[in-house]
XYZ file of C-alpha atoms in Angstrom:
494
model
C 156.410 35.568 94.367
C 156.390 37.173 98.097
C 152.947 37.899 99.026
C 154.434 41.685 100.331
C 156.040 41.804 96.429
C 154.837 45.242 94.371
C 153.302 42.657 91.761
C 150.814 41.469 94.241
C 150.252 44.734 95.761
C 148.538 46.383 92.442
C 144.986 44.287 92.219
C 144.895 45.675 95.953
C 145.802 49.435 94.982
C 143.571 49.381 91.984
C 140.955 47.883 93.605
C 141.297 50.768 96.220
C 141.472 53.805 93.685
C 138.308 52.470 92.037
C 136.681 52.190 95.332
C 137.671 55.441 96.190
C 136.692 57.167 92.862
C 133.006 55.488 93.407
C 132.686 56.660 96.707
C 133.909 59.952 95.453
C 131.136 59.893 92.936
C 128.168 58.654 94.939
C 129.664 61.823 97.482
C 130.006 64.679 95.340
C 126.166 66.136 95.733
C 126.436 65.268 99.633
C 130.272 67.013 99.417
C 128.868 70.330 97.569
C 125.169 71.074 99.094
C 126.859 73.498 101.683
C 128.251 75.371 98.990
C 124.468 74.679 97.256
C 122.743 75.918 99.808
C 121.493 79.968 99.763
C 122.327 81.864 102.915
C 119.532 83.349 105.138
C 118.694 86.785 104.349
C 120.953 88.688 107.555
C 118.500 90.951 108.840
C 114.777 90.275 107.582
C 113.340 93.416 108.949
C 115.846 95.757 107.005
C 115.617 93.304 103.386
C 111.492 93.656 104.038
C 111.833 97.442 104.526
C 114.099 97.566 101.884
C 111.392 95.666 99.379
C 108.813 98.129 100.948
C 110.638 101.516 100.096
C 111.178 100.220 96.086
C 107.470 99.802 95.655
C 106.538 103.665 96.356
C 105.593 105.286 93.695
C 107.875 107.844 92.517
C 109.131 106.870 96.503
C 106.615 108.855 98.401
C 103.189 106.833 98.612
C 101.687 103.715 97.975
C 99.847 104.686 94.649
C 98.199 107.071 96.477
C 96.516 105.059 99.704
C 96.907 106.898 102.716
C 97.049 103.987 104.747
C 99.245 101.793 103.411
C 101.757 104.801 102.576
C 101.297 105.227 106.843
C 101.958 101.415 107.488
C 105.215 101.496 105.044
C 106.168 104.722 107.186
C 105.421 103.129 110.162
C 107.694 100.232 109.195
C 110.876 101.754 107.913
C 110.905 103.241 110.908
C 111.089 100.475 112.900
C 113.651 98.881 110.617
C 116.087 101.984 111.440
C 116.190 102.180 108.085
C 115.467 104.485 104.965
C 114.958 107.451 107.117
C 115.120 109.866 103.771
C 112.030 107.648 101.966
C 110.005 107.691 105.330
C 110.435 111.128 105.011
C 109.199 111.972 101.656
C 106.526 109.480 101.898
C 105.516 111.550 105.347
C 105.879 114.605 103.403
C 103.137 113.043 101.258
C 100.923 112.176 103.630
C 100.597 115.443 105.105
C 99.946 117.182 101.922
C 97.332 114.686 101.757
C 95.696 114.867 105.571
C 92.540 116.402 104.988
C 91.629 114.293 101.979
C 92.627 111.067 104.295
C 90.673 112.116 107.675
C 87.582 113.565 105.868
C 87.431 110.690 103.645
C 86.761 112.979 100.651
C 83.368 114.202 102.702
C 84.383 117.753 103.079
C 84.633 119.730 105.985
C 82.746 118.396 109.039
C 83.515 115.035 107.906
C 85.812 112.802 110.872
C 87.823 109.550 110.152
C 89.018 108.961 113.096
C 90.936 106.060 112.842
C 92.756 107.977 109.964
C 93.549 110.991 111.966
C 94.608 108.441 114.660
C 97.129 107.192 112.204
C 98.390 109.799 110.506
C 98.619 111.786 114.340
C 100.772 108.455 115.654
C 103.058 108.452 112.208
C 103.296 112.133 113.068
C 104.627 111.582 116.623
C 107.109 108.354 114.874
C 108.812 110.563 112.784
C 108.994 113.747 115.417
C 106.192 115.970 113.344
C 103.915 118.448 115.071
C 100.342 116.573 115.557
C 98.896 119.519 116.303
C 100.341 121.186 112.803
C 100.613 118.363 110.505
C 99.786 119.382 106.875
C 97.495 122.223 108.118
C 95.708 119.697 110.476
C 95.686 119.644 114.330
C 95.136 115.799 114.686
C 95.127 116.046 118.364
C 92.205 118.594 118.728
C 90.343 116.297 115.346
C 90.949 113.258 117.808
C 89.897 114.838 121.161
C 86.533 116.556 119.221
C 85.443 112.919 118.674
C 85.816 112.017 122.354
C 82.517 110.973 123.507
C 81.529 110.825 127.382
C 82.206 107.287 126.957
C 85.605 107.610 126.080
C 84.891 106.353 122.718
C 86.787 107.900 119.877
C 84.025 108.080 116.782
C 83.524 109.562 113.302
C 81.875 112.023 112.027
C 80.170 112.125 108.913
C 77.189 111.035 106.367
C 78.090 107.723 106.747
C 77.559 107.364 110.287
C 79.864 106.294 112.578
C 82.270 103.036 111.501
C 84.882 103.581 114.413
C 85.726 100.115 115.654
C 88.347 98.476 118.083
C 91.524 99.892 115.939
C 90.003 103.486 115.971
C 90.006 103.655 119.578
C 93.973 101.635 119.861
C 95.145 103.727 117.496
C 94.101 107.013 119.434
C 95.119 106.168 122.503
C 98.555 104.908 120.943
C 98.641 108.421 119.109
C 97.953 110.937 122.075
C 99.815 108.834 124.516
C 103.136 110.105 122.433
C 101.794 113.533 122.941
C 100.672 113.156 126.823
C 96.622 114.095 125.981
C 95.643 110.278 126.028
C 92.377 110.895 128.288
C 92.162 108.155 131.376
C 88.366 107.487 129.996
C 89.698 106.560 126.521
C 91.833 103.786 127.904
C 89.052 102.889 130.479
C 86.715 102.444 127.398
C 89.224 100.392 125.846
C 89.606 98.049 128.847
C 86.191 97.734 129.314
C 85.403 96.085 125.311
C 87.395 93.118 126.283
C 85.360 89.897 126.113
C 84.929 86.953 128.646
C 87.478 85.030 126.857
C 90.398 87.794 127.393
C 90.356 88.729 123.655
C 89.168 92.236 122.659
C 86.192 92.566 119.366
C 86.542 94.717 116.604
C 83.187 96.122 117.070
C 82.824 98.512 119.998
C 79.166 97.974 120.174
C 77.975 96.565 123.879
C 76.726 93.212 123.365
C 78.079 91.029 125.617
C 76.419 87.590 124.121
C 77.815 88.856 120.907
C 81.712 89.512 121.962
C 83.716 88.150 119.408
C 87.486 88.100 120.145
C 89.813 88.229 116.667
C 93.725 88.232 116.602
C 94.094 91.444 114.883
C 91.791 93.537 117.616
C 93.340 91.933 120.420
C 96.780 92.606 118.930
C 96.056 96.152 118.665
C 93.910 96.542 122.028
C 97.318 94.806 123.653
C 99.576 97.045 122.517
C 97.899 100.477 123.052
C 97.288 99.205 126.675
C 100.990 98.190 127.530
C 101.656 101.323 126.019
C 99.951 103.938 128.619
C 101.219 100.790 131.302
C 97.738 99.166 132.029
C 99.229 95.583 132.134
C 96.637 94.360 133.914
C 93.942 95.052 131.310
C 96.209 93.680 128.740
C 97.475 90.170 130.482
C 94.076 88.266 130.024
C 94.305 89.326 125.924
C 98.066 87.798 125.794
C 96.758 84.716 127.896
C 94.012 84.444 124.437
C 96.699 85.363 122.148
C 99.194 82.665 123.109
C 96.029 80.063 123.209
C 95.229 80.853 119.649
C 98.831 80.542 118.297
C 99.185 77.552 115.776
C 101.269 74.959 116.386
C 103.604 76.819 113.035
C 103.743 79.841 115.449
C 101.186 81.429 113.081
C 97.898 83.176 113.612
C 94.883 83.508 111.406
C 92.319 86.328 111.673
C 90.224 84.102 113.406
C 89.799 80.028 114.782
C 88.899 78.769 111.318
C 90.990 80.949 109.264
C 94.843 80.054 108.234
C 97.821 81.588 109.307
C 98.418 85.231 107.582
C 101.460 87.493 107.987
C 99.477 90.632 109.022
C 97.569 88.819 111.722
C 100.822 87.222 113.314
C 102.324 90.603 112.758
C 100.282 92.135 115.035
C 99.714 89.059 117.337
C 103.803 89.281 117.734
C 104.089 92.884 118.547
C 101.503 92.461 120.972
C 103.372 89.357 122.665
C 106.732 91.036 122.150
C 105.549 93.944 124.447
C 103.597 91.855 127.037
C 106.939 90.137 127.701
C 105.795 86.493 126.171
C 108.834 86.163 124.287
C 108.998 82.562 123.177
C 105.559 83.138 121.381
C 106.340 85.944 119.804
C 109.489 84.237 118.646
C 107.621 81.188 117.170
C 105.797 84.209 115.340
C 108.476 85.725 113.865
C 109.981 82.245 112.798
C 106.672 82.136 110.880
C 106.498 85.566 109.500
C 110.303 84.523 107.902
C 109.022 81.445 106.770
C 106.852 83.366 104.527
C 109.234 85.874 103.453
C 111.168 86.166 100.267
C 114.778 84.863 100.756
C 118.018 84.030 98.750
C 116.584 81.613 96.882
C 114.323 84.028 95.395
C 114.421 86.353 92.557
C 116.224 88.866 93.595
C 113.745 91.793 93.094
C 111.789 89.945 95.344
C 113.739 89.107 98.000
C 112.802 90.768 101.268
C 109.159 90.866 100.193
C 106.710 89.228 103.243
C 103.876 87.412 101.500
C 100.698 87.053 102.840
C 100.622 83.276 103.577
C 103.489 81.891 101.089
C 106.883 83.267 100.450
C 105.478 85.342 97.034
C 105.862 88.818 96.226
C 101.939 89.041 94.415
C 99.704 92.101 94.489
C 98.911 91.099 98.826
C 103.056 91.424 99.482
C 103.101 95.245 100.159
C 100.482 95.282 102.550
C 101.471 92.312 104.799
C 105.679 93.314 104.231
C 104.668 96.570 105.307
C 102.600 95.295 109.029
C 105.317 92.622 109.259
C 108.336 94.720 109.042
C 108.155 95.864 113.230
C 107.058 92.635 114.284
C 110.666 91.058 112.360
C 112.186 93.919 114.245
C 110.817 93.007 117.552
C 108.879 96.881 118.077
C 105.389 97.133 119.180
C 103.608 100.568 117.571
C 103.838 101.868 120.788
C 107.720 101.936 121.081
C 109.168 102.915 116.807
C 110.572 105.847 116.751
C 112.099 107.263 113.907
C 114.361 109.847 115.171
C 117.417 107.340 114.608
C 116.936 105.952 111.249
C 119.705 105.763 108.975
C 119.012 108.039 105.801
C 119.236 105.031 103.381
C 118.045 101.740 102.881
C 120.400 99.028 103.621
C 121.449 96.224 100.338
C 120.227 93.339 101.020
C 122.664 90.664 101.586
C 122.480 87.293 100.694
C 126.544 86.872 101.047
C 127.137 83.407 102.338
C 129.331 83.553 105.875
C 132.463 83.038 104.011
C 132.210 85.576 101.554
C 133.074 82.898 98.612
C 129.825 83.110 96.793
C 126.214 84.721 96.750
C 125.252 88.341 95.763
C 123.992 91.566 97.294
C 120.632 93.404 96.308
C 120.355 97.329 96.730
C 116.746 98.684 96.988
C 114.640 97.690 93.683
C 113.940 101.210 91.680
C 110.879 103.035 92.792
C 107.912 104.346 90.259
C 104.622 102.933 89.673
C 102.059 101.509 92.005
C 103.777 98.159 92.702
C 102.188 94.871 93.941
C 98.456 95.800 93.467
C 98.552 99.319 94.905
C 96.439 101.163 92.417
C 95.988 104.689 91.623
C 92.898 105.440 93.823
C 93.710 103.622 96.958
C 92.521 100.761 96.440
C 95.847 98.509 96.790
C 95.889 94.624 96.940
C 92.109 94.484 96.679
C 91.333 96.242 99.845
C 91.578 99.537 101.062
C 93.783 100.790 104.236
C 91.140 103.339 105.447
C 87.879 101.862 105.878
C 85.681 101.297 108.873
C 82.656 98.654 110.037
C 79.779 99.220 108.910
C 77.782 101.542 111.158
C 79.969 100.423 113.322
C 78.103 97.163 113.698
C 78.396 93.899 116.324
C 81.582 91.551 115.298
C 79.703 89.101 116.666
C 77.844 89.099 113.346
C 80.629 88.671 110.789
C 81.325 85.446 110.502
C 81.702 84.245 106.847
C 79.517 87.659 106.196
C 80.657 89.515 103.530
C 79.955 92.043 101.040
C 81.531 92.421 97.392
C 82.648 95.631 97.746
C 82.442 95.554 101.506
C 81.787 93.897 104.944
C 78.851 94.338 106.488
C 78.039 93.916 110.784
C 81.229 95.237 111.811
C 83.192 93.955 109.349
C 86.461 93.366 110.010
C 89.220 95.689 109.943
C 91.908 96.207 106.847
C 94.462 94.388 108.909
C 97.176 98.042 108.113
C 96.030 99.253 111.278
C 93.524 101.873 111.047
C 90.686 100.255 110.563
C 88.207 100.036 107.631
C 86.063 98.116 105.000
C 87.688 95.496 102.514
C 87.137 96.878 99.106
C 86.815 94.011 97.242
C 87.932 91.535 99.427
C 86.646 88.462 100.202
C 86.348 86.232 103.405
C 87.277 82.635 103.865
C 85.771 81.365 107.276
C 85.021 84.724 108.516
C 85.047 88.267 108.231
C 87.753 89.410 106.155
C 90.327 92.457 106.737
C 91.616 93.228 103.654
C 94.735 91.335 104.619
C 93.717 89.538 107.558
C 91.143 86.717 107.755
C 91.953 84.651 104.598
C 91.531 87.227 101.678
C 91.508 85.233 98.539
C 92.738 87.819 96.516
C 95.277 86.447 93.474
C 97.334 89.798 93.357
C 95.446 91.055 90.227
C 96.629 94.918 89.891
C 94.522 97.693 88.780
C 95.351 100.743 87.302
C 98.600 100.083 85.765
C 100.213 98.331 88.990
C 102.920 96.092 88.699
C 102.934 92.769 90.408
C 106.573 90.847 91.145
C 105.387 86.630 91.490
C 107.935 84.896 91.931
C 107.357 81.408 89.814
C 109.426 78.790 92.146
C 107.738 76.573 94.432
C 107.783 76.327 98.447
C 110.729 74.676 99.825
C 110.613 72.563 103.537
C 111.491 75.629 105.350
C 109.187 77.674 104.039
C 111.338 79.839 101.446
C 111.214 79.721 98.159
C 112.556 76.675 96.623
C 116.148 76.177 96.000
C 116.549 76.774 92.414
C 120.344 76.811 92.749
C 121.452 73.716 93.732
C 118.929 70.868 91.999
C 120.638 71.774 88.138
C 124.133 71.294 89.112
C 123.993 68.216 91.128
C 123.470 66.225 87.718
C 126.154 67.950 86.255
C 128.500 66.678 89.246
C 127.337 63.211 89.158
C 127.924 62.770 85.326
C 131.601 64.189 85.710
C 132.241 61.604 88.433
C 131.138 59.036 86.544
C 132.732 59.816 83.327
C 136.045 60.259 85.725
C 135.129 56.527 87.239
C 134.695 55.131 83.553
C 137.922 56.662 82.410
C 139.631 55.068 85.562
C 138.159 51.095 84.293
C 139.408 51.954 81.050
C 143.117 52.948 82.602
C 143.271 49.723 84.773
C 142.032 47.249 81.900
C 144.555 48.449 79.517
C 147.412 48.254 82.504
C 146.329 44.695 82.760
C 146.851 43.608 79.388
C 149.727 45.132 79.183
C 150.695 42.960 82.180
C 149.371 39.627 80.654
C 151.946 40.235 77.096
């Protein structure tokens, strides 16, 4: 027989389709994890807002805390988004101004850092300051001027004004044009040696304690009346504190937290140190909700992990303009499209994947209960007596910090109700709360059950199941093959 004949050719052939069939086996799982693999979520500011706008109750406030309602304003607005909710949930909050600046103390009685915020969500969504709800915010903020240039309450309590009182007024009445020069001299002049800025505006220079979330807020209400000088030492500290993750805890010893890198990375956006801010919104996605995630989650920024528990609103809600690369100083809501964008998890190709729209609103949702108290801290509380940071460390009360306790990380500064510290003084949602997401007063919570994956979403719950299923088809395909090629050769050998 010629060694070229067919005969001699088909041990080679078979030996090469059975080759060929393993190799197609051991393949298949390598062949199909592109088509495994979840796409990104497109644009993680919009999916976040998105989250944020379902979780309003009956879509106008955050189960009825000022401050958090303000921070989810605040953040749909820089997401260009869901210009109708922002709206209504402004609409809310100034039929609710007097009860938020006076604190519930009656007439006479100043928050300042709540008229701050409600007079700079005001000026966001192009409202009258000066007639908002029946309050003039401006003349409330001015009245508390001191001849320091100090911004402080009024009331029983005494004062609790801190470092975000005073950032948030001068970021309020610089929209207006009545930001006072000796307001943002004052501010200037809290900084500490080491370029950071305290929370406590008491003057104690041995007991100047620089945090992330001060500084943050200190940056960004200087770069935004242009006193870059003042500001450039406190981005210098910033970027030294940033974690190799591109994370920032409340302080040194605390972990990473989405509501302190928020604020670190709309301070560093607007000071022009883009690369850190980028590592810090690489972070604040790696702790957001994706595609791989239940789909009423997804968008959701969790407060350390990609989980949508009872601390999700409040950290979505600070990390939405830091996704969307705006420091408070520059949203403006005059633009925003009326509704909230669906958020897309459509791979590239458009052969697979699925589309959320906004999750139905009603009910205090993710630990926002009925009296304000949301995720185990509340948005409008101050320091104690305005007392020295410099004291706080791993100080803390049950139902509140004490010696300047740190601020509620939504940007208006305040107490923790019922928040804990790890490591230092807590903020409610900065600082290492160690909060579980337990809800009060009939909230909902939305955990999300899967585990962290490498990259810091959820894991990939699509892909693991079938890859089994694959492998035992091949292999049923390769054993069916054997059988075909043994019977041809007996048939041979008769």
């Amino acid at each position: 027989m010629s060694p070229t004949s067919p005969t001699s050719r088909r041990p080679a052939a078979r030996l090469a389709l059975a080759g060929a069939l393993m190799a197609g086996a051991m393949t298949l799982p390598a062949a199909n994890a592109a088509a495994d693999a979840l796409p990104e979520l497109r644009d993680p500011a919009a999916a976040a807002a998105t989250w944020a706008a379902g979780r309003l109750t009956e879509g106008t406030h955050a189960g009825g805390d000022h401050g958090l309602t303000a921070d989810i304003v605040l953040g749909l607005a820089a997401s260009g988004t869901a210009g109708d909710t922002a709206d209504r949930a402004t609409d809310w909050l100034a039929e609710n101004a007097a009860d938020y600046i006076t604190r519930g103390g009656g007439e006479g009685t100043v928050f300042a850092g709540g008229a701050a915020k409600l007079a700079l969500v005001a000026a966001v969504e192009h409202r009258d300051p000066r007639d908002f709800g029946g309050q003039d915010l401006t003349a409330t903020l001015l009245g508390r001027l001191q001849d320091t240039g100090r911004f402080t309450d009024a009331g029983t309590t005494g004062d609790m004004s801190n470092q975000f009182s005073q950032s948030l007024a001068v970021l309020a009445l610089e929209r207006t044009g009545d930001v006072p020069d000796s307001a943002v001299d004052f501010l200037a002049s809290t900084r500490c040696a080491d370029g950071g800025y305290p929370l406590s505006l008491r003057r104690n220079p041995d007991r100047c304690t620089s945090d992330t979330d001060s500084t943050g807020m200190a940056v960004q209400a200087l770069l935004a009346v242009g006193s870059t000088a003042d500001a450039e030492p406190a981005l210098d500290w910033l970027e030294g504190r940033q974690r190799e993750d591109g994370g920032f805890g409340y302080d040194a010893a605390s972990a990473p937290n989405a509501n302190s890198t928020a604020l670190a990375v709309q301070a560093l956006a607007a000071g022009g140190r883009e690369d850190a801010a980028r590592r810090g919104e690489t972070w604040l996605r790696s702790v957001q909700v994706g595609c791989a995630g239940a789909a009423a989650d997804r968008g959701a920024v969790g407060y350390t992990e990609p989980v949508a528990n009872g601390l999700a609103l409040r950290a979505t809600a600070q990390a939405i303009p830091a996704l969307a690369g705006q420091a408070l100083g520059e949203i403006d809501g005059a633009s925003s499209a009326p509704d909230t964008e669906p958020i897309d998890c459509t791979p590239d190709d458009g052969s697979a994947g699925a589309t959320t729209g906004q999750p139905g609103a009603g009910g205090a949702a993710n630990g926002a209960d009925a009296d304000g108290a949301a995720n185990g801290n509340t948005s409008d509380g101050a320091t104690a007596n305005g007392a020295d940071a410099g004291a706080t460390s791993g100080t803390t009360t049950a139902s509140a910090t004490t010696d300047g306790a740190a601020t509620d990380g939504t940007t208006d500064g305040g107490t923790t109700d019922g928040t804990t510290a790890t490591g230092g003084a807590s903020d409610g949602t900065t600082g290492g709360s160690t909060s579980t997401g337990t809800t009060t007063s009939g909230a909902t919570t939305s955990t999300t059950t899967t585990g962290t994956g490498p990259d810091g979403n959820l894991a990939d719950t699509g892909s693991s199941s079938a890859r089994p299923l694959m492998a035992a088809a091949a292999l049923f395909l390769l054993a069916g093959c054997a059988a075909y090629l043994i019977a041809r050769r007996r048939r041979g050998n008769t």
